[in-house]
Tab-separated table of C-alpha atoms in Angstrom:
chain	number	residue	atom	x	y	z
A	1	UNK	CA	25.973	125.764	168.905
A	2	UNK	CA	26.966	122.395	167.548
A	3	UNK	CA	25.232	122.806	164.307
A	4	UNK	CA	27.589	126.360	164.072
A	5	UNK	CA	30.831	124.179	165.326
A	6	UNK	CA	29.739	121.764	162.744
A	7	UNK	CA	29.644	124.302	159.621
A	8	UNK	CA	32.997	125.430	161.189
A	9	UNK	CA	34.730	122.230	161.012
A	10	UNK	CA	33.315	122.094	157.351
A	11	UNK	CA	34.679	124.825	156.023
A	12	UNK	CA	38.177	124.418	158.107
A	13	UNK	CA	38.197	121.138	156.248
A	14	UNK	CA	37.610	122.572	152.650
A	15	UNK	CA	40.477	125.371	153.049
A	16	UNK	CA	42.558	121.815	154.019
A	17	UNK	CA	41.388	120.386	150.988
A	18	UNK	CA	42.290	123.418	148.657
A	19	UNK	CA	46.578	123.626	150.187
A	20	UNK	CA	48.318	122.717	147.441
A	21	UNK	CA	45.608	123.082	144.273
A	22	UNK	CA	45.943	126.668	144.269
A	23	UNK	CA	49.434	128.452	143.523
A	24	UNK	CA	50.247	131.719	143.167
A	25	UNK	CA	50.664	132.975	139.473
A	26	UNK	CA	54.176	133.075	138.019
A	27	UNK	CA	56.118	136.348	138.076
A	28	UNK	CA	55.863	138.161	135.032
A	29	UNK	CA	59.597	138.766	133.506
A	30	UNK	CA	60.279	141.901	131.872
A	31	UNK	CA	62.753	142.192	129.175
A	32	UNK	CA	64.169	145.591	127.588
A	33	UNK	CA	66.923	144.908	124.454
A	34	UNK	CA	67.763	141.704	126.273
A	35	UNK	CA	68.119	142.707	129.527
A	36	UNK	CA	65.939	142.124	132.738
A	37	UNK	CA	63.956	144.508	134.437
A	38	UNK	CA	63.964	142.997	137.748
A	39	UNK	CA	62.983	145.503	140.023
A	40	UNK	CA	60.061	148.305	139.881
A	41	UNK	CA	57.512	145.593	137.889
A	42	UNK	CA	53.969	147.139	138.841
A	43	UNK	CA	50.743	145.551	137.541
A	44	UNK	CA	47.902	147.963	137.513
A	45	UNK	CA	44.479	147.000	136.972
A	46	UNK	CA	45.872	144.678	134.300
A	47	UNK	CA	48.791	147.078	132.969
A	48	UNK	CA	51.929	146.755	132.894
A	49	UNK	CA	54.408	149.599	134.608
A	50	UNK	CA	58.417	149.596	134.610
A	51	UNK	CA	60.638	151.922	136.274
A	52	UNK	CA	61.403	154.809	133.849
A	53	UNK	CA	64.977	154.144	133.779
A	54	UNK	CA	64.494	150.503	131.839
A	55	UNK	CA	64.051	153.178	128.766
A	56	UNK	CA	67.561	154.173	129.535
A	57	UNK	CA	68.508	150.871	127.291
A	58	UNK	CA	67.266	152.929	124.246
A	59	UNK	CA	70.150	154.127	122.233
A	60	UNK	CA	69.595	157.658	121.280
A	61	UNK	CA	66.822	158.046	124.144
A	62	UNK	CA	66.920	161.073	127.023
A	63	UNK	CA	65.149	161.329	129.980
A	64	UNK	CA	64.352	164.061	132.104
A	65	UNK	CA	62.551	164.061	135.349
A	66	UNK	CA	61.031	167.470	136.618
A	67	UNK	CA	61.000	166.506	140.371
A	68	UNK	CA	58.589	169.759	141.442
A	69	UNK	CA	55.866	169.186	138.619
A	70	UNK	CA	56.523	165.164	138.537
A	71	UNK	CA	56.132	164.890	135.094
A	72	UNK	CA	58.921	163.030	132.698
A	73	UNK	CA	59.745	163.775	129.203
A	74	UNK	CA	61.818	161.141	127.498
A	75	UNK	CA	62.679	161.596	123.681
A	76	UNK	CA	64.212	159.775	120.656
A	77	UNK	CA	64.357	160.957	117.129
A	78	UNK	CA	61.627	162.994	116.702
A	79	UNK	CA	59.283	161.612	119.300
A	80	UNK	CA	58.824	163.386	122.430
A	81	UNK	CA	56.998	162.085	125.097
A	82	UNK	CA	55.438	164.018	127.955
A	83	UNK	CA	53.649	162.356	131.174
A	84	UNK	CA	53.102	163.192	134.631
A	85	UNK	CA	52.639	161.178	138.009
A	86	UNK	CA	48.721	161.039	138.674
A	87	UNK	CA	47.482	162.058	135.145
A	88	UNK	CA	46.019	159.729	132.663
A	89	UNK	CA	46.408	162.380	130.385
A	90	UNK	CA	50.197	162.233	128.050
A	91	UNK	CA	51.910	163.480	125.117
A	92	UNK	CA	53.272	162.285	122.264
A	93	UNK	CA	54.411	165.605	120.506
A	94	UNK	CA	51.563	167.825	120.374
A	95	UNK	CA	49.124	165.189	120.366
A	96	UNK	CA	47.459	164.132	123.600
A	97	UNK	CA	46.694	160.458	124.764
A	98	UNK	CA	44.642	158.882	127.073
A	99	UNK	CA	46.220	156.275	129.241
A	100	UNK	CA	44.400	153.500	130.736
A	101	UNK	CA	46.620	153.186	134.036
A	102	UNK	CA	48.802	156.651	134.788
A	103	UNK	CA	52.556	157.085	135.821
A	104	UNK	CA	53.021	156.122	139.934
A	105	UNK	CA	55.823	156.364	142.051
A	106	UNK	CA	56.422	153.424	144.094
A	107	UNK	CA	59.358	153.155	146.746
A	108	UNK	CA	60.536	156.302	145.038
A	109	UNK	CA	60.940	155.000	141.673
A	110	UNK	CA	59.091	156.387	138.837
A	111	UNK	CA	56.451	153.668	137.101
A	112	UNK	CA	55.242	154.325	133.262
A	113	UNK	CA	53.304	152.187	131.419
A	114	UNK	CA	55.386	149.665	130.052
A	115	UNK	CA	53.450	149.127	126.312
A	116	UNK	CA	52.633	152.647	125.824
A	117	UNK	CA	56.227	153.976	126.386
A	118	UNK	CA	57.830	151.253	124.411
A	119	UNK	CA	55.690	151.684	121.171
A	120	UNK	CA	56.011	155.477	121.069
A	121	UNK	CA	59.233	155.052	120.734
A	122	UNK	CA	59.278	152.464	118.222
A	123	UNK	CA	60.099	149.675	119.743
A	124	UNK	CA	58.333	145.933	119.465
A	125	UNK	CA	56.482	144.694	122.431
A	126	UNK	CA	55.717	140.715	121.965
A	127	UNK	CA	54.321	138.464	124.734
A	128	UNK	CA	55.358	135.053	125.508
A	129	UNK	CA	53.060	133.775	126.826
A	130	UNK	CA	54.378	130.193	127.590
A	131	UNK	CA	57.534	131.341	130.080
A	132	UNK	CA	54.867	134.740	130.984
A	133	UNK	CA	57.877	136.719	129.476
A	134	UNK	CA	57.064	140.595	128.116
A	135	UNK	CA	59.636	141.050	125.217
A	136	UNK	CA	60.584	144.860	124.131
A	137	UNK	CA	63.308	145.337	121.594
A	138	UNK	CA	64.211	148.846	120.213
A	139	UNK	CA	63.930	149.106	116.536
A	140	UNK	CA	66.708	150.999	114.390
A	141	UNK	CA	66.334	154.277	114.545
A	142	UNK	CA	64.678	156.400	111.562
A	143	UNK	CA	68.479	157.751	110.282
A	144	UNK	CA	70.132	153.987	110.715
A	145	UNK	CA	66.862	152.555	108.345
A	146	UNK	CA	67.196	155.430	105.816
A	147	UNK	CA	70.431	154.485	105.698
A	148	UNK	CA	69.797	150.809	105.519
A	149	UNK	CA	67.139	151.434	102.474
A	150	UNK	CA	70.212	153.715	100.268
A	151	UNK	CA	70.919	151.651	97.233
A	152	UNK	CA	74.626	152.255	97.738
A	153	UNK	CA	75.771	149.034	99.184
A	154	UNK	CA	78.274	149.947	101.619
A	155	UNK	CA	76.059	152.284	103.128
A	156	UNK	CA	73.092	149.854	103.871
A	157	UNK	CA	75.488	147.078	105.381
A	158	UNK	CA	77.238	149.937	107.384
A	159	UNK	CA	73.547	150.443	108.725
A	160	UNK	CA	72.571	146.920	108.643
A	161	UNK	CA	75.819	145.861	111.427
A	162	UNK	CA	74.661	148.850	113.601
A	163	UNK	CA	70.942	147.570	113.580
A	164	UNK	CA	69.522	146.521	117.490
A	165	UNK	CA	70.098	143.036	117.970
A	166	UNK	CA	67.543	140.233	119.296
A	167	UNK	CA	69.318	137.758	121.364
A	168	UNK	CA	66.276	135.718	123.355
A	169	UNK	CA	68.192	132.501	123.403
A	170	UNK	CA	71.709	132.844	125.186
A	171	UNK	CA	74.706	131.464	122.301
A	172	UNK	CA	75.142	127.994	122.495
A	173	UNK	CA	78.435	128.070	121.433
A	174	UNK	CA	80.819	127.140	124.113
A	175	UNK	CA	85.002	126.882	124.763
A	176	UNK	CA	87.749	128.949	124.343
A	177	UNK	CA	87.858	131.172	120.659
A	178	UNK	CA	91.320	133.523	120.696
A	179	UNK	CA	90.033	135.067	117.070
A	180	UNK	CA	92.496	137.859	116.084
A	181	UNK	CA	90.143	137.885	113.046
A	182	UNK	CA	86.511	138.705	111.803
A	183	UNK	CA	85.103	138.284	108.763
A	184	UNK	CA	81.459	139.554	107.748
A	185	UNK	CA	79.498	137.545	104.507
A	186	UNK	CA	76.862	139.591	102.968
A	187	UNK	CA	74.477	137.542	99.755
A	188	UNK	CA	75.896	139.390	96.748
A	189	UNK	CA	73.691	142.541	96.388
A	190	UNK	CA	72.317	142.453	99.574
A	191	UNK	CA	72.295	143.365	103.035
A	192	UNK	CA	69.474	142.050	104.665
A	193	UNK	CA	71.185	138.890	106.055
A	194	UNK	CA	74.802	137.838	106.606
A	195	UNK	CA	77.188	135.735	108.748
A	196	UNK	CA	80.190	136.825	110.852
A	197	UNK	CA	82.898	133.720	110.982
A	198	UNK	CA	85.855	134.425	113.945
A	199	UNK	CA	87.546	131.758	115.074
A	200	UNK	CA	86.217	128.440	114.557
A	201	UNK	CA	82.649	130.253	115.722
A	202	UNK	CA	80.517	131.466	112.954
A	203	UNK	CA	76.716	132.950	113.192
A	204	UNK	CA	74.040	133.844	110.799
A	205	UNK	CA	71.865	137.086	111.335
A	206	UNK	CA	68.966	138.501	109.501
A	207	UNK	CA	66.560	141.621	109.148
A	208	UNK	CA	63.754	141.685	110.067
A	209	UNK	CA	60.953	144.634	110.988
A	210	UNK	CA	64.586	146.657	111.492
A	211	UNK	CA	65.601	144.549	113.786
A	212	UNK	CA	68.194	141.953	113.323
A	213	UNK	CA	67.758	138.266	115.032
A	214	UNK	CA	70.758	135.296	115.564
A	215	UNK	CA	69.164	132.688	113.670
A	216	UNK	CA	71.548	130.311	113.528
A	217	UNK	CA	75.486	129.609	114.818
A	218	UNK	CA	77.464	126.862	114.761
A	219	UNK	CA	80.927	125.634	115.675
A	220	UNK	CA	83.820	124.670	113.402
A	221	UNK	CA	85.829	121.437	112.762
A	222	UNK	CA	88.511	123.282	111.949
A	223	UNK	CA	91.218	120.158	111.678
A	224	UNK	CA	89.028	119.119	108.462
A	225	UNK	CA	88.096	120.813	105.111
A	226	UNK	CA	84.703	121.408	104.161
A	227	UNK	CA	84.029	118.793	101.365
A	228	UNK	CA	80.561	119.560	101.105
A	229	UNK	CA	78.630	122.136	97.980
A	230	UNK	CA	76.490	123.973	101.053
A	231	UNK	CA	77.114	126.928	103.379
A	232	UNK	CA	80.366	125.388	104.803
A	233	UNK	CA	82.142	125.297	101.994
A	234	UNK	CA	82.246	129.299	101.867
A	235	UNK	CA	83.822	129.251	105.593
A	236	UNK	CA	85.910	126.601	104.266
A	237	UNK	CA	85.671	123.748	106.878
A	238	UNK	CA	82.599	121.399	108.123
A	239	UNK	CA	80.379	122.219	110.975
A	240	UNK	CA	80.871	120.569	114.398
A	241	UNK	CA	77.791	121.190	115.990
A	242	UNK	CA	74.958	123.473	115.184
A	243	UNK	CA	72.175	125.078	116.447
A	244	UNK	CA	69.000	126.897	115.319
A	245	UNK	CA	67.643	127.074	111.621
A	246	UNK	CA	70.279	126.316	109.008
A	247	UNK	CA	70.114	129.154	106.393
A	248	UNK	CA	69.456	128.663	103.029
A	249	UNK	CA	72.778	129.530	100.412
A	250	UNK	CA	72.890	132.513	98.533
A	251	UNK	CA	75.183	131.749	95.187
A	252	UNK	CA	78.330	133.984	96.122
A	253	UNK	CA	78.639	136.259	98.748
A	254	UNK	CA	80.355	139.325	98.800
A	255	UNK	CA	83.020	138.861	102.253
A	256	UNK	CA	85.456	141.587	104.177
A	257	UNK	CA	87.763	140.401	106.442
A	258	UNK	CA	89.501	142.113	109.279
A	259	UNK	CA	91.996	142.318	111.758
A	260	UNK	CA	90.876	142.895	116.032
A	261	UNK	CA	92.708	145.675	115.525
A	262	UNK	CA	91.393	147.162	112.343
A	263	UNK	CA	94.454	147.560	110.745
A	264	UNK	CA	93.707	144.944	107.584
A	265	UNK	CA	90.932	144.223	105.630
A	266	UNK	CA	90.527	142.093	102.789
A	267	UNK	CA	87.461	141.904	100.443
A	268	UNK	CA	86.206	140.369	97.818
A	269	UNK	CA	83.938	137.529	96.594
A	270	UNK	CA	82.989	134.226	97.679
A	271	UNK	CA	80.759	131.585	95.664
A	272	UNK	CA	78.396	128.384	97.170
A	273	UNK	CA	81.505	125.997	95.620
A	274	UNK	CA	84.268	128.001	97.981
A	275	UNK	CA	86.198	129.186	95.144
A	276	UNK	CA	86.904	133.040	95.901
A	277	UNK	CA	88.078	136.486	94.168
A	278	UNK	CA	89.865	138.772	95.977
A	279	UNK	CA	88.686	142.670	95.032
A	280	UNK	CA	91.574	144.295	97.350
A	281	UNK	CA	93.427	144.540	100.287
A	282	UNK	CA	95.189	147.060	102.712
A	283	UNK	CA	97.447	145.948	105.185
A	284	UNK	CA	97.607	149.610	106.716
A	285	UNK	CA	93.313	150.236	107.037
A	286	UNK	CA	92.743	153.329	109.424
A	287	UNK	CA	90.654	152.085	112.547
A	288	UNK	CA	88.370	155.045	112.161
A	289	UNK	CA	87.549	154.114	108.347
A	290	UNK	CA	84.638	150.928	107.943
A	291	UNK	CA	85.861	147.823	106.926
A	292	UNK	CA	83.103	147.909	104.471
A	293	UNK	CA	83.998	148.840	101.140
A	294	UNK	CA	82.822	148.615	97.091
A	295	UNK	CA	83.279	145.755	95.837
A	296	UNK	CA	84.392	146.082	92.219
A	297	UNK	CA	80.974	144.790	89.897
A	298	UNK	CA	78.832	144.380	92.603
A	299	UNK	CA	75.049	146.262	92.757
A	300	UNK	CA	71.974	146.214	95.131
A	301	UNK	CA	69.532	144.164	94.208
C-alpha cells in the first residue's frame, strides 16, 4: 500500500510539473476574400471544414441546399459542384471525386471541405503558417480575365478595376480625406498595375495570378510640391509617410480623372518628370458610361 501511495504521489507530482509547459494549440483563423469565418470552423482528421455559406463571398457563386437528400450544389461559371452530407463521394461537373473528409452538419450548419470547395471554384488557398491563418481569395472570373487579356486597352483596365482584391494588411493610412475626386494611373500600354490618387491618399495595386494586391499607399504633403524626378512627381506633391514596397516608375502613364459623382472625367497623359497632355475632357460624362476611355496614340503593349 505505501509503495502504491508512493507511485501515486509520483505521478500527481509530474502532472504538477507539466501546468504551464503544455498549451493548447492556437485557433486556426479562416479567411474568405478578406473576411473571417468565425463560426462553423471544423477540423476533421486533419481537414479543414467551413460552413457552406463562407462561399456566399464568391461573386457570381449560387448555392442550393436540397434539405430531403442533404446534398448541396454550389456553382460559378461553368463549374458545378455537387456533394452530399455523409458521402466522400462529389462532383465537379460530370466528373466524380473522392474526398478525404465528407460534408457534416454540425449545430445545424452545413460543413464542406474548406480546400476542396475553394479550388474548384478557382480560388487561391495559401497558408500562413506563422499567425496559423488559412487565406482563400476568389480569382477573377473566366469572362472578367478574357476581358482583361483583349488587346483593346480600355477593355482590359475596365476588367483589371473589377478584378478581386487582396487586402491582408488593414490600410495604414489614417485621418480625415473629403475627396470629391479620383483619379486612376495606368503605365502607358498597360494594365497590369496602376495607382488610384483621391485626396491627399494615393495607393498602388498590381496583378497578379488574376488577382490584384495593395502593394503600396502612402499619404500626401499636400502644402508642398513634389520637387523630386520619381513617382511623386506624377501625383504632383511629396509623400508624407509611406508604407509597403515603393513601386518602381513606369516613363508616362496614361491617367483619367473623375468626379464622386461621375459627371467629369478628364484623360490624358502623364510622364516620370510631371509634365502632362491632356487627350479630352467632358464636363457632362453619363454615370452609366466608364470613365475609361482611348487615349489618342496609345497601344497595348
Amino acid at each position: 500500500m505505501k509503495r502504491k501511495g508512493l507511485l501515486l504521489f509520483i505521478v500527481m507530482l509530474l502532472s504538477l510539473s507539466m501546468i504551464g509547459t503544455v498549451s493548447a494549440a492556437p485557433k486556426l483563423r479562416i479567411m474568405v476574400n478578406n473576411s473571417s469565418v468565425d463560426v462553423g470552423v471544423q477540423i476533421v482528421s486533419g481537414k479543414t471544414l467551413v460552413p457552406l455559406k463562407a462561399f456566399e463571398r464568391f461573386k457570381n457563386t449560387s448555392i442550393q441546399w436540397d434539405a430531403n437528400t442533404k446534398q448541396a450544389t454550389i456553382a460559378r461559371d461553368s463549374m458545378k459542384i455537387k456533394l452530399a452530407v455523409g458521402s466522400r463521394t462529389a462532383w465537379k461537373n460530370s466528373d466524380a471525386v473522392q474526398l478525404d473528409v465528407s460534408a457534416k452538419i454540425v449545430d445545424g450548419r452545413v460543413a464542406v471541405p474548406l480546400r476542396f470547395i475553394a479550388e474548384a471554384l478557382g480560388a487561391r488557398v495559401t497558408v500562413d503558417a506563422a499567425t496559423n491563418t488559412v487565406w482563400v481569395q476568389e480569382r477573377a472570373n473566366a469572362k472578367l480575365v478574357q476581358n482583361y487579356n483583349s488587346n483593346d486597352l480600355v477593355v482590359s483596365r475596365i476588367a483589371a478595376l473589377q478584378f478581386p482584391v487582396e487586402e491582408r494588411e488593414p490600410s495604414k493610412l489614417t485621418g480625415d480625406n473629403e475627396a470629391l475626386s479620383m483619379t486612376y494611373y495606368f503605365p502607358e500600354g498597360r494594365s497590369d498595375d496602376y495607382f488610384i490618387l483621391y485626396g491627399h491618399f494615393v495607393k498602388y495595386y498590381e496583378i497578379k495570378d488574376n488577382i490584384v494586391k495593395l502593394v503600396w499607399e502612402a499619404d500626401l504633403d499636400m502644402s508642398k510640391e513634389a520637387t523630386n524626378k520619381d513617382f511623386t512627381a506624377i501625383f504632383g506633391y511629396p509623400v508624407a509617410k509611406e508604407y509597403g514596397k515603393a513601386p518602381v516608375l513606369a516613363p508616362s502613364y496614361a491617367s483619367f480623372y473623375t468626379s464622386v459623382w461621375g459627371s467629369q472625367i478628364i484623360y490624358g497623359m502623364v510622364n516620370a518628370d510631371g509634365t502632362t497632355k491632356v487627350s479630352g475632357q467632358s464636363l457632362y460624362w453619363g454615370n452609366n458610361e466608364p470613365f475609361v476611355v482611348a487615349i489618342p496614340g496609345e497601344t497595348k503593349l
